[in-house]
Coordinates of N, CA, C and O in Angstrom, one line a residue:
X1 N 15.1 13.1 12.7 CA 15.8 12.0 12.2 C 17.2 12.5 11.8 O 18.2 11.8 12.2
X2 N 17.5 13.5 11.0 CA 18.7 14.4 10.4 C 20.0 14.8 11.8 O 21.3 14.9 11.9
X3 N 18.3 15.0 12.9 CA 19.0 15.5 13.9 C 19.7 14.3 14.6 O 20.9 14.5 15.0
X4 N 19.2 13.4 14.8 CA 20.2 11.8 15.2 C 21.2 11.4 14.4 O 22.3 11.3 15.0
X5 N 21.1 11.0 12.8 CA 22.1 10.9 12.2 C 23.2 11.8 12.2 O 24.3 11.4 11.8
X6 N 23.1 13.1 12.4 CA 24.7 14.2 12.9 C 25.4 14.1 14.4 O 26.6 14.2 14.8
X7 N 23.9 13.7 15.0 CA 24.9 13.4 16.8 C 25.6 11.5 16.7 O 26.1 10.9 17.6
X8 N 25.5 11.3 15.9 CA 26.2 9.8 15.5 C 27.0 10.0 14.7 O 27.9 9.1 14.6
X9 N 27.2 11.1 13.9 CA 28.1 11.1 12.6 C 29.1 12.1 13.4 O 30.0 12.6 12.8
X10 N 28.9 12.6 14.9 CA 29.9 13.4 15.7 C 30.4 13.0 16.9 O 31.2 13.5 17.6
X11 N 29.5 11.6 17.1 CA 30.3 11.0 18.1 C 31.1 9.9 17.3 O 32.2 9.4 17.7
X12 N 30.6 9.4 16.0 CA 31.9 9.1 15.5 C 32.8 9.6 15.4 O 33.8 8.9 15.8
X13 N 32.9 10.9 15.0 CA 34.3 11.7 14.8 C 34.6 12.0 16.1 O 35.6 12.6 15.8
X14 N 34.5 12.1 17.5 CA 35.1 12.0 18.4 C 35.8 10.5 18.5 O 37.0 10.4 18.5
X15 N 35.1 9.5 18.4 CA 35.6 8.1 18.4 C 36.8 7.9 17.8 O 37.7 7.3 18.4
X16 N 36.8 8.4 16.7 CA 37.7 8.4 15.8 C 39.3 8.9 16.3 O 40.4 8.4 16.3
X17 N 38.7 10.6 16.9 CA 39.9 11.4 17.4 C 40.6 10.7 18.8 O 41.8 10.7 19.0
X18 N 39.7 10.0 19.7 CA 40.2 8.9 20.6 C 40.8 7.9 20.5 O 41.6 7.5 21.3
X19 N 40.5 7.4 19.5 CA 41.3 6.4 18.9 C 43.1 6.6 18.4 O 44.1 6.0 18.7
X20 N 42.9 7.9 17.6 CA 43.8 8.2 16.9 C 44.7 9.0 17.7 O 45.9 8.7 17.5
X21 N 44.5 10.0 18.6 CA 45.4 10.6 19.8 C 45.3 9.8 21.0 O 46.1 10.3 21.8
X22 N 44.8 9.1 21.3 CA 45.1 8.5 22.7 C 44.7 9.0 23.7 O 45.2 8.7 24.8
X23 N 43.4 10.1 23.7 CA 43.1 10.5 24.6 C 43.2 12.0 24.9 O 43.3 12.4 26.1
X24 N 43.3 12.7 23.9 CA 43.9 14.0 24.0 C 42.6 14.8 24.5 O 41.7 14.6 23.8
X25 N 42.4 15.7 25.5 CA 41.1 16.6 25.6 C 41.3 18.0 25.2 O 42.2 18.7 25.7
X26 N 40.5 18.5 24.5 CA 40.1 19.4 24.1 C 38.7 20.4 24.4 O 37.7 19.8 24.7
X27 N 38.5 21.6 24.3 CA 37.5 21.9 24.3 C 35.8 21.9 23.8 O 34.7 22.1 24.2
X28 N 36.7 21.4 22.4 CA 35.5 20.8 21.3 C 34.9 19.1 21.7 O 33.8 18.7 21.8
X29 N 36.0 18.7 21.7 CA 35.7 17.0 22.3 C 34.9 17.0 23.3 O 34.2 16.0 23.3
X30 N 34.9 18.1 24.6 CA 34.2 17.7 25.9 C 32.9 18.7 25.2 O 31.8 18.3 25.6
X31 N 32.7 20.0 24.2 CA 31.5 20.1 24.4 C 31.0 18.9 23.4 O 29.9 18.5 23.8
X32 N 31.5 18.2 22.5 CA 30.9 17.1 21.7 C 30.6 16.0 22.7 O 29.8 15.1 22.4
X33 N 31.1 16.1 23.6 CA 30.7 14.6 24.7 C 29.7 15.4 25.3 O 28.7 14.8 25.7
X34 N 29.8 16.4 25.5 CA 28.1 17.1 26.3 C 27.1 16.2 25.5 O 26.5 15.1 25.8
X35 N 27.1 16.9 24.4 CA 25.9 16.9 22.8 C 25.8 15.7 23.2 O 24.7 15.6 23.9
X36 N 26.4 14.5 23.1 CA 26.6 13.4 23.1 C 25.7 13.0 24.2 O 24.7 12.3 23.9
X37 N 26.0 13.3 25.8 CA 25.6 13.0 26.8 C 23.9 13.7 26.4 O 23.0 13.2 25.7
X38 N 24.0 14.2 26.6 CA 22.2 15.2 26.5 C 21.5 14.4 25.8 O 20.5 13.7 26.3
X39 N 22.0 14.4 24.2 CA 21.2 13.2 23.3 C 20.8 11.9 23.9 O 19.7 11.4 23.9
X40 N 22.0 11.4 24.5 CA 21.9 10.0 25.3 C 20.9 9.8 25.8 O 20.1 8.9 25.5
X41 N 20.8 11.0 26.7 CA 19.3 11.5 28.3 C 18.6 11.7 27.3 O 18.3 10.7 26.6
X42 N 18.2 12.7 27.0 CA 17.0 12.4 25.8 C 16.7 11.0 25.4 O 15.8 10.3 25.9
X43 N 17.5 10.6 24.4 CA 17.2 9.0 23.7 C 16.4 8.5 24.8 O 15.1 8.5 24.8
X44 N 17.0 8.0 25.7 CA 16.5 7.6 27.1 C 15.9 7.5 27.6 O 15.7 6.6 28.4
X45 N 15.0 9.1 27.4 CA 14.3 9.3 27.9 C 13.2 8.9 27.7 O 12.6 8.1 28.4
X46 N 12.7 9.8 26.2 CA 11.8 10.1 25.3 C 11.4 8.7 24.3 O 10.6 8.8 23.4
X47 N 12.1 7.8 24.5 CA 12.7 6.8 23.1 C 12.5 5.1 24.2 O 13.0 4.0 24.0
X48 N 12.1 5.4 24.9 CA 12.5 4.2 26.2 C 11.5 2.9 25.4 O 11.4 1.8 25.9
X49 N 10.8 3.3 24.2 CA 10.4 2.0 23.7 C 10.4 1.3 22.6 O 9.7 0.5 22.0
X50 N 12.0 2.2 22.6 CA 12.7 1.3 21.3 C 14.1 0.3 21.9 O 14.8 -0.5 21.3
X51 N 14.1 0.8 23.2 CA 15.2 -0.6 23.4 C 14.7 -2.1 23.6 O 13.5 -2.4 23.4
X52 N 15.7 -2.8 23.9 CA 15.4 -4.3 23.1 C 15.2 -4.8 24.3 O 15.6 -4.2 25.3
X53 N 14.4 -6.3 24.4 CA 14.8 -6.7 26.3 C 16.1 -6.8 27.0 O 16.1 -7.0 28.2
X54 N 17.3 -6.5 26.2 CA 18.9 -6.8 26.8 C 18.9 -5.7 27.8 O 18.0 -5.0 28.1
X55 N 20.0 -5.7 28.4 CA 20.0 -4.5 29.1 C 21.2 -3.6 28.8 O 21.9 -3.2 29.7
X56 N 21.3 -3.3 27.3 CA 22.1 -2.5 26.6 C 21.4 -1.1 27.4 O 22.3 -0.8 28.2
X57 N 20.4 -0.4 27.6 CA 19.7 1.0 27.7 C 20.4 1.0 29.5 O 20.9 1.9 30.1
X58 N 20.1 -0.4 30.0 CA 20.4 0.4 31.4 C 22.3 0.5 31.5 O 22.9 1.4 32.1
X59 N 22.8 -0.5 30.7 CA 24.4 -0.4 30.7 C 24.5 1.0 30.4 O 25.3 1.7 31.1
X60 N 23.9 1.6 29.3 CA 24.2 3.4 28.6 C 23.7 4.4 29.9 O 24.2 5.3 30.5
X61 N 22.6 3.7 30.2 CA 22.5 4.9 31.2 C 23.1 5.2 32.7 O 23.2 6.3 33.2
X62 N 23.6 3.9 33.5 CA 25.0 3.9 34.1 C 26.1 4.5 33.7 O 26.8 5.1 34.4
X63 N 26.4 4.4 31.9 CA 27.9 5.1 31.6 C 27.4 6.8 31.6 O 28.0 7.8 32.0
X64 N 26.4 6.6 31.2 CA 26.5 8.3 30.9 C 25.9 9.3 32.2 O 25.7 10.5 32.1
X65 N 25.7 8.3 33.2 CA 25.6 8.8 34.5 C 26.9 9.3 35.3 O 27.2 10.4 35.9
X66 N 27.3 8.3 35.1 CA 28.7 8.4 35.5 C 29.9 9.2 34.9 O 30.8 9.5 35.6
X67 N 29.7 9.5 33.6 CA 31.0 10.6 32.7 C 29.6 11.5 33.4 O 30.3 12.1 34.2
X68 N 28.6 11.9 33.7 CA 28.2 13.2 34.1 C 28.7 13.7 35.2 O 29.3 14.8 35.3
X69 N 28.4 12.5 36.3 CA 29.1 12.9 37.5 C 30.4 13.4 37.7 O 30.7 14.5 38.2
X70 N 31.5 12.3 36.9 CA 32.8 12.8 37.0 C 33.4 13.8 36.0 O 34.5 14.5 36.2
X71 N 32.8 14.0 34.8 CA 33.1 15.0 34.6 C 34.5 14.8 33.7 O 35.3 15.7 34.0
X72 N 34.8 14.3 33.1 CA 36.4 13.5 33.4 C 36.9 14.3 31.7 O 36.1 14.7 30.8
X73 N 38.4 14.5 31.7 CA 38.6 14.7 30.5 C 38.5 13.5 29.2 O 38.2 12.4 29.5
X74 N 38.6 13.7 28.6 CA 38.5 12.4 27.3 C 39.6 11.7 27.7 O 40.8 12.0 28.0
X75 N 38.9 10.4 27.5 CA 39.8 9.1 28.0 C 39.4 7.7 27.6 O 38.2 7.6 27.2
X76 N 40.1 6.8 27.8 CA 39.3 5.5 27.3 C 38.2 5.1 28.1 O 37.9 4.0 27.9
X77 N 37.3 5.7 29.1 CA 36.2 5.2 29.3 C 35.4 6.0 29.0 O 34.2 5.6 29.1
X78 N 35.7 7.4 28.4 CA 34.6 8.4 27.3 C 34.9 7.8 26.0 O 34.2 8.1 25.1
X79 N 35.9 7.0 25.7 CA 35.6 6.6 24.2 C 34.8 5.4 24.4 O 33.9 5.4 23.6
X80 N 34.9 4.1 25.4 CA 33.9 3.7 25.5 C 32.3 3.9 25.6 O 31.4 3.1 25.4
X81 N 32.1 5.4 26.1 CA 31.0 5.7 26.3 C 30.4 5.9 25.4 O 29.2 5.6 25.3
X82 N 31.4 6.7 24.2 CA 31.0 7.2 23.1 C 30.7 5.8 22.2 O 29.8 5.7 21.4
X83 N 31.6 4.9 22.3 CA 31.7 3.6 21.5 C 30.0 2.8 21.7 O 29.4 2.4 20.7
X84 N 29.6 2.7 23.1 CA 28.0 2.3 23.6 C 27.1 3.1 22.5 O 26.4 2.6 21.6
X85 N 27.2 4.4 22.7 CA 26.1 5.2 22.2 C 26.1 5.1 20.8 O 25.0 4.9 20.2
X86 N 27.3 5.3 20.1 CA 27.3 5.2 18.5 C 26.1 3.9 18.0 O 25.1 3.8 17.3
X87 N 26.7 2.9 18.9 CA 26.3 1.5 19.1 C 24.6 1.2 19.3 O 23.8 0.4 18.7
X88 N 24.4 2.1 20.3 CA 22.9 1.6 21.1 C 22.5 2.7 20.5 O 21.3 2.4 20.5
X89 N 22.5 3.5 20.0 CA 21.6 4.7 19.7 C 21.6 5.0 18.1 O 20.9 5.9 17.6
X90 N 22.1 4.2 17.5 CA 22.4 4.6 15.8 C 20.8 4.0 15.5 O 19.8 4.6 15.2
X91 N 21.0 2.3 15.8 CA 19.9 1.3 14.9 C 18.6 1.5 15.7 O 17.7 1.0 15.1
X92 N 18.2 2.2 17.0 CA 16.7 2.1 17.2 C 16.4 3.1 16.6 O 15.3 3.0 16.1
X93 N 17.1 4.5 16.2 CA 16.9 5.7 15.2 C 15.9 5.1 14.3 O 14.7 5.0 14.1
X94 N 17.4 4.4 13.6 CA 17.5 4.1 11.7 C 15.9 3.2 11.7 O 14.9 3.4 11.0
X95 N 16.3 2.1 12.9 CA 14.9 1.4 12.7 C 13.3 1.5 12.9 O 12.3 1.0 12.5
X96 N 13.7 2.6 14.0 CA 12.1 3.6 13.9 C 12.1 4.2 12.8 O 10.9 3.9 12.6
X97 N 12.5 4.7 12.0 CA 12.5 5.3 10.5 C 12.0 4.7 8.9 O 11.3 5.1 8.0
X98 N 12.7 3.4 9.3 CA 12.4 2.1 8.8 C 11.0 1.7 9.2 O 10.2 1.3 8.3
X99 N 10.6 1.7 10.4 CA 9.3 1.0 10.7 C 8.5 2.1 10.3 O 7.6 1.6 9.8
X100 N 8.5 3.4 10.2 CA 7.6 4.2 10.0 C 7.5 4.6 8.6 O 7.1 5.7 8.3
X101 N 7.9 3.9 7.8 CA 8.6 3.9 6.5 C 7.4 2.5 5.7 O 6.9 2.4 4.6
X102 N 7.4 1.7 6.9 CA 7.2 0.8 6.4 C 5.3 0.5 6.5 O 4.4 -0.1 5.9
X103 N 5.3 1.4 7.8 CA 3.9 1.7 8.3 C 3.1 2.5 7.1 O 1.9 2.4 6.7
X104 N 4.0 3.3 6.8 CA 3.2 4.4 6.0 C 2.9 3.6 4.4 O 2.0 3.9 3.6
X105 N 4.1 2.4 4.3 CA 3.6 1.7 2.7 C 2.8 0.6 3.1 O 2.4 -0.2 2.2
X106 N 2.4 0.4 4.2 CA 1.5 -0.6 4.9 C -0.1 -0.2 3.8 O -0.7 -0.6 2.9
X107 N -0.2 1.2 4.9 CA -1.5 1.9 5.1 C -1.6 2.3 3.5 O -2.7 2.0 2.9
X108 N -0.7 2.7 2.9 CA -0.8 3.5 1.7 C -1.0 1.7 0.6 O -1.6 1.7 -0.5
X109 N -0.5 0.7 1.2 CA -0.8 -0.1 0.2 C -3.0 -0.8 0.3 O -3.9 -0.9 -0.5
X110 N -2.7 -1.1 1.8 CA -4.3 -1.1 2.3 C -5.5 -0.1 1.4 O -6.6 -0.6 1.0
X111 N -5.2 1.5 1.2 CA -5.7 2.3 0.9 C -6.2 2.1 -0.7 O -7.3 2.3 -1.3
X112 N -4.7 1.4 -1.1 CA -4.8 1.4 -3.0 C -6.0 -0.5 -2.8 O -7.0 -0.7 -3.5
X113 N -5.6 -1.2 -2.0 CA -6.2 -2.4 -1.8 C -7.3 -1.9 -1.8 O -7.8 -1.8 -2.9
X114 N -8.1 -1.4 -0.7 CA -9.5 -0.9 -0.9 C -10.3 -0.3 -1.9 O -11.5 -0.5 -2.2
X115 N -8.8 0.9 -2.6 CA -9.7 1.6 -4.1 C -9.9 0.1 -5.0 O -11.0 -0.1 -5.3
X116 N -9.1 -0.6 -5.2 CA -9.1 -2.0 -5.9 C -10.5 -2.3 -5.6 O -11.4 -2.1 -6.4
X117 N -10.4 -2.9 -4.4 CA -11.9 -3.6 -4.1 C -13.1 -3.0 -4.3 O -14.1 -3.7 -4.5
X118 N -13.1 -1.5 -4.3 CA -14.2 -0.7 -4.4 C -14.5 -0.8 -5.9 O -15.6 -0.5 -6.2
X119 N -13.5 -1.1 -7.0 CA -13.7 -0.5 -8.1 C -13.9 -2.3 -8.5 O -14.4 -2.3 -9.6
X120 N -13.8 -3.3 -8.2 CA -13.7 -4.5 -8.7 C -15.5 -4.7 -7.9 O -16.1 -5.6 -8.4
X121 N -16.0 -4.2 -7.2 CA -17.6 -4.2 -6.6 C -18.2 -3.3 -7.5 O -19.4 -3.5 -7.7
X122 N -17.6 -2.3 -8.2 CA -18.5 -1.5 -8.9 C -18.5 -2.3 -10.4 O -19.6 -2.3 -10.9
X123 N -17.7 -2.8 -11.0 CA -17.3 -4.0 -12.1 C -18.4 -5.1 -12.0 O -19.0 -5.6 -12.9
X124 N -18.4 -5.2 -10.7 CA -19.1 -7.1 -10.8 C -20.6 -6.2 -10.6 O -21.5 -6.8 -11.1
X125 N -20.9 -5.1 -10.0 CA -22.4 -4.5 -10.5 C -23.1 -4.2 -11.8 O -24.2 -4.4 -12.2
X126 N -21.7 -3.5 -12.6 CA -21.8 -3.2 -13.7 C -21.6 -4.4 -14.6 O -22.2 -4.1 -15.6
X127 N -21.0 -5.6 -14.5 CA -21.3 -6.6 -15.4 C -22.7 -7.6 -14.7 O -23.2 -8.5 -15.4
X128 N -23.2 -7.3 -13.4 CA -24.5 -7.7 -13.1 C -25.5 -7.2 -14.0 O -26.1 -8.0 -14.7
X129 N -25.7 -5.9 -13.9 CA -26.3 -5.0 -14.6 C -26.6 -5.3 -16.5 O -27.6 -5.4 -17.2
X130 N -25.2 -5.3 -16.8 CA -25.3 -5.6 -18.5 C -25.7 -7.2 -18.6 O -26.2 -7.5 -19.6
X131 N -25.5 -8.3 -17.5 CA -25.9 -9.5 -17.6 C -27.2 -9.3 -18.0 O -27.6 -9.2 -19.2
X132 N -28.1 -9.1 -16.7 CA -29.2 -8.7 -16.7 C -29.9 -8.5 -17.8 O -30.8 -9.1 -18.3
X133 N -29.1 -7.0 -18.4 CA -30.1 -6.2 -19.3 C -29.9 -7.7 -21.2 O -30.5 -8.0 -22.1
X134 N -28.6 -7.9 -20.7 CA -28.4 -9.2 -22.0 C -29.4 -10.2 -21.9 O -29.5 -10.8 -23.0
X135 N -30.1 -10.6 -20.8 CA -30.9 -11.9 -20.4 C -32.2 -10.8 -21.0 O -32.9 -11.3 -21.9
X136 N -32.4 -9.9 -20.7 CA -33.7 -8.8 -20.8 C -33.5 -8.6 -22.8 O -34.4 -8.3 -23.5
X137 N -32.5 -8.9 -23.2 CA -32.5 -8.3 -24.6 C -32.7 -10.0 -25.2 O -33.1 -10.4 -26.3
X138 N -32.4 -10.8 -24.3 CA -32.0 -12.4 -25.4 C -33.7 -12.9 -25.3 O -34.3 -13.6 -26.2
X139 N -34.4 -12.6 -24.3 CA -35.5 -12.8 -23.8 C -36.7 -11.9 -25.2 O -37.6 -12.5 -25.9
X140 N -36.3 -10.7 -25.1 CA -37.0 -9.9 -26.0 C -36.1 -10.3 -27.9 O -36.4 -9.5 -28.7
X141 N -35.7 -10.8 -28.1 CA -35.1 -11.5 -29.1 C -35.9 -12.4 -29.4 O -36.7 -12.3 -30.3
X142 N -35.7 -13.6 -28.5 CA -36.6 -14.6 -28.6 C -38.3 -14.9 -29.4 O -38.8 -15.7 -30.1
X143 N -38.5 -13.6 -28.5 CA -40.1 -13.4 -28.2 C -40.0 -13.1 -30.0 O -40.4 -13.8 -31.0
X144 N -39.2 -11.9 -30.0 CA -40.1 -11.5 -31.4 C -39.4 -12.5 -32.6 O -39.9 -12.4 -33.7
X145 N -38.4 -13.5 -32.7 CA -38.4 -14.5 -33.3 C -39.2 -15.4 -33.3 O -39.5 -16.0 -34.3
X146 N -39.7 -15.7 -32.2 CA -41.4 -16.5 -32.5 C -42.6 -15.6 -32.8 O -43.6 -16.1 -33.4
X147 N -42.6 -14.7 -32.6 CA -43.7 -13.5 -33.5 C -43.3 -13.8 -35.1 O -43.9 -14.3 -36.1
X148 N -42.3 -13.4 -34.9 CA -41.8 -13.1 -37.1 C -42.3 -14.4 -37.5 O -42.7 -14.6 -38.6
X149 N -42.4 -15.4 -36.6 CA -41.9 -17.3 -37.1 C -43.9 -17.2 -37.3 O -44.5 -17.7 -38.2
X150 N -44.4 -16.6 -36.2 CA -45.8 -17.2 -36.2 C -46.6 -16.0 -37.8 O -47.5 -16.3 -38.6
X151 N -45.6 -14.7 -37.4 CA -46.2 -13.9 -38.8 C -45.9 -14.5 -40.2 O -46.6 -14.3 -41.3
X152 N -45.0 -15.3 -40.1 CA -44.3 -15.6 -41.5 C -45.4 -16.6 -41.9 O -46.1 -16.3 -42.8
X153 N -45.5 -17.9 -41.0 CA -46.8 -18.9 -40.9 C -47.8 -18.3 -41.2 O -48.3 -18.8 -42.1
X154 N -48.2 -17.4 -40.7 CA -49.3 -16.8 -41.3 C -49.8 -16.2 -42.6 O -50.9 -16.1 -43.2
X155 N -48.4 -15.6 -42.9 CA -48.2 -15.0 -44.3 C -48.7 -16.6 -45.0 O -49.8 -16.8 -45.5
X156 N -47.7 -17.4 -45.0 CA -47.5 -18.2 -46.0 C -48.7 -18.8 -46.0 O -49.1 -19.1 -47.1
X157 N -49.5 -19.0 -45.1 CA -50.8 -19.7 -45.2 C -51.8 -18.5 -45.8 O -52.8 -19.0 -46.3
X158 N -51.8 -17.5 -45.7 CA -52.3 -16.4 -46.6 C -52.0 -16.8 -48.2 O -52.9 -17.0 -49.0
X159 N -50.6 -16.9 -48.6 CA -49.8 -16.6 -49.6 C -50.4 -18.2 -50.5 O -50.4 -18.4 -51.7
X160 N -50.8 -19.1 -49.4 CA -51.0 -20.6 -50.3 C -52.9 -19.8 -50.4 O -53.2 -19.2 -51.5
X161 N -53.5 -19.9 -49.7 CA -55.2 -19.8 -50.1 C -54.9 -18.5 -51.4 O -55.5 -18.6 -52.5
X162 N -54.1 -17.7 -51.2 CA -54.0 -16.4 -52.4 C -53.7 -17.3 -53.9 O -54.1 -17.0 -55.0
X163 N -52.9 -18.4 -53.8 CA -52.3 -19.2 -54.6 C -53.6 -19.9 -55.1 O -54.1 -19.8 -56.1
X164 N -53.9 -20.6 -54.0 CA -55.5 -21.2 -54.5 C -56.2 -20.7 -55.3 O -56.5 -21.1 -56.4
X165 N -56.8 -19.4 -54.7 CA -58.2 -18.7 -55.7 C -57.2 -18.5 -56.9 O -57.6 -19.0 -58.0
X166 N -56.0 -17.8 -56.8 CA -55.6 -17.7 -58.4 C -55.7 -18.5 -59.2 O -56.1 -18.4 -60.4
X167 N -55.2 -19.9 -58.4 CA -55.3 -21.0 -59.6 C -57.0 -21.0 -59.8 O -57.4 -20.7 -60.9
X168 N -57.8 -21.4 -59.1 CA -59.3 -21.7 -59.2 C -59.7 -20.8 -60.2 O -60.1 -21.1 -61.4
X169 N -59.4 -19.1 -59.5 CA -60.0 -18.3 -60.4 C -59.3 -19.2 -62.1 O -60.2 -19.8 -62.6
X170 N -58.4 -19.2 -62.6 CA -57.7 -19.4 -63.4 C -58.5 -20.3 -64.5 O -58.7 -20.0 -65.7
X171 N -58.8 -21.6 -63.6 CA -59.2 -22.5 -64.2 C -60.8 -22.0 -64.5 O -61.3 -22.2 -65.6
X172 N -61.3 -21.4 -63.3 CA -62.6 -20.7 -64.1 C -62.6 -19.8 -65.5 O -63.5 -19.9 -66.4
X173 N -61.9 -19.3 -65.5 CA -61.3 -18.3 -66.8 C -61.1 -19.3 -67.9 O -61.8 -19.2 -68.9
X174 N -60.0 -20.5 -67.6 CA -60.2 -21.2 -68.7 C -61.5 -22.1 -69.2 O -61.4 -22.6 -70.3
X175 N -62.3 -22.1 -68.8 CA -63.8 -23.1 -68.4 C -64.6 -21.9 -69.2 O -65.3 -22.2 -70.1
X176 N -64.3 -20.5 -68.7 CA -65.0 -19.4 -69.2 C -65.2 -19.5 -71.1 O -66.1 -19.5 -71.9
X177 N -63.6 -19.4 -71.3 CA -62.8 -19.1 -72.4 C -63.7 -20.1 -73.4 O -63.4 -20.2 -74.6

């Protein structure tokens, strides 16, 4: 990717120097329109499924067919060539970069979505689970509140006959006296 954004950030600066001298050739300029050209064929090549339905890829690949063949010193149809490529070749880079940018917070968001779901399945087990065991404890609550309820009844009807003979005994005692 580093390596695309410098062959664009140097056919800018040839663009630039075409603009500003009018065409002057140099040594540096035609190997920079090589780099330029090679990159192109590559892109082209390698990359043939990032152009758009237009027919911007086959326009680039006519120009840079043609500055191959002729060979030509820098001139205004190597700065238009260079002008196409800055053009056609910057945004399928940047936007493959972007898409794969965007793929990877796709997948990486899916992944955290899943730990979510796995952990919100193990929650609704574990509040299954403590339901359960609450229905299993309200159940056993119950029970032994009607035990205490039937022991207490019991007591108390113990606690009244115990009441009885004391009094009886009592009154026998007084009867005795």
């Amino acid at each position: 990717m580093a390596y695309a954004e410098a062959r664009a950030e140097r056919i800018e600066a040839l663009e630039w120097q075409l603009d500003s001298r009018g065409g002057v050739s140099d040594p540096a300029a035609t190997a920079l329109l090589q780099d330029a050209m090679d990159f192109a064929d590559e892109l082209l090549e390698q990359h043939s499924d990032t152009w758009t339905e237009d027919d911007s890829a086959a326009q680039l690949r006519e120009a840079v067919q043609a500055v191959q063949k002729a060979k030509p010193d820098i001139d205004s149809e190597v700065a238009e060539l260079i002008r196409q490529l800055v053009t056609a070749l910057r945004w399928p880079v940047v936007l493959r970069e972007r898409l794969a940018d965007a793929e990877a917070t796709v997948k990486e968001q899916e992944e955290i979505q899943e730990q979510a779901l796995r952990e919100i399945v193990d929650l609704q087990k574990k509040c299954d689970t403590l339901e359960s065991e609450s229905q299993e404890h309200k159940a056993a609550l119950q029970r032994a509140q009607e035990q205490k309820a039937l022991t207490d009844a019991e007591h108390e009807q113990e606690l009244q006959k115990l009441k009885e003979k004391e009094e009886e005994a009592e009154k026998k005692r007084i009867e005795a006296e």
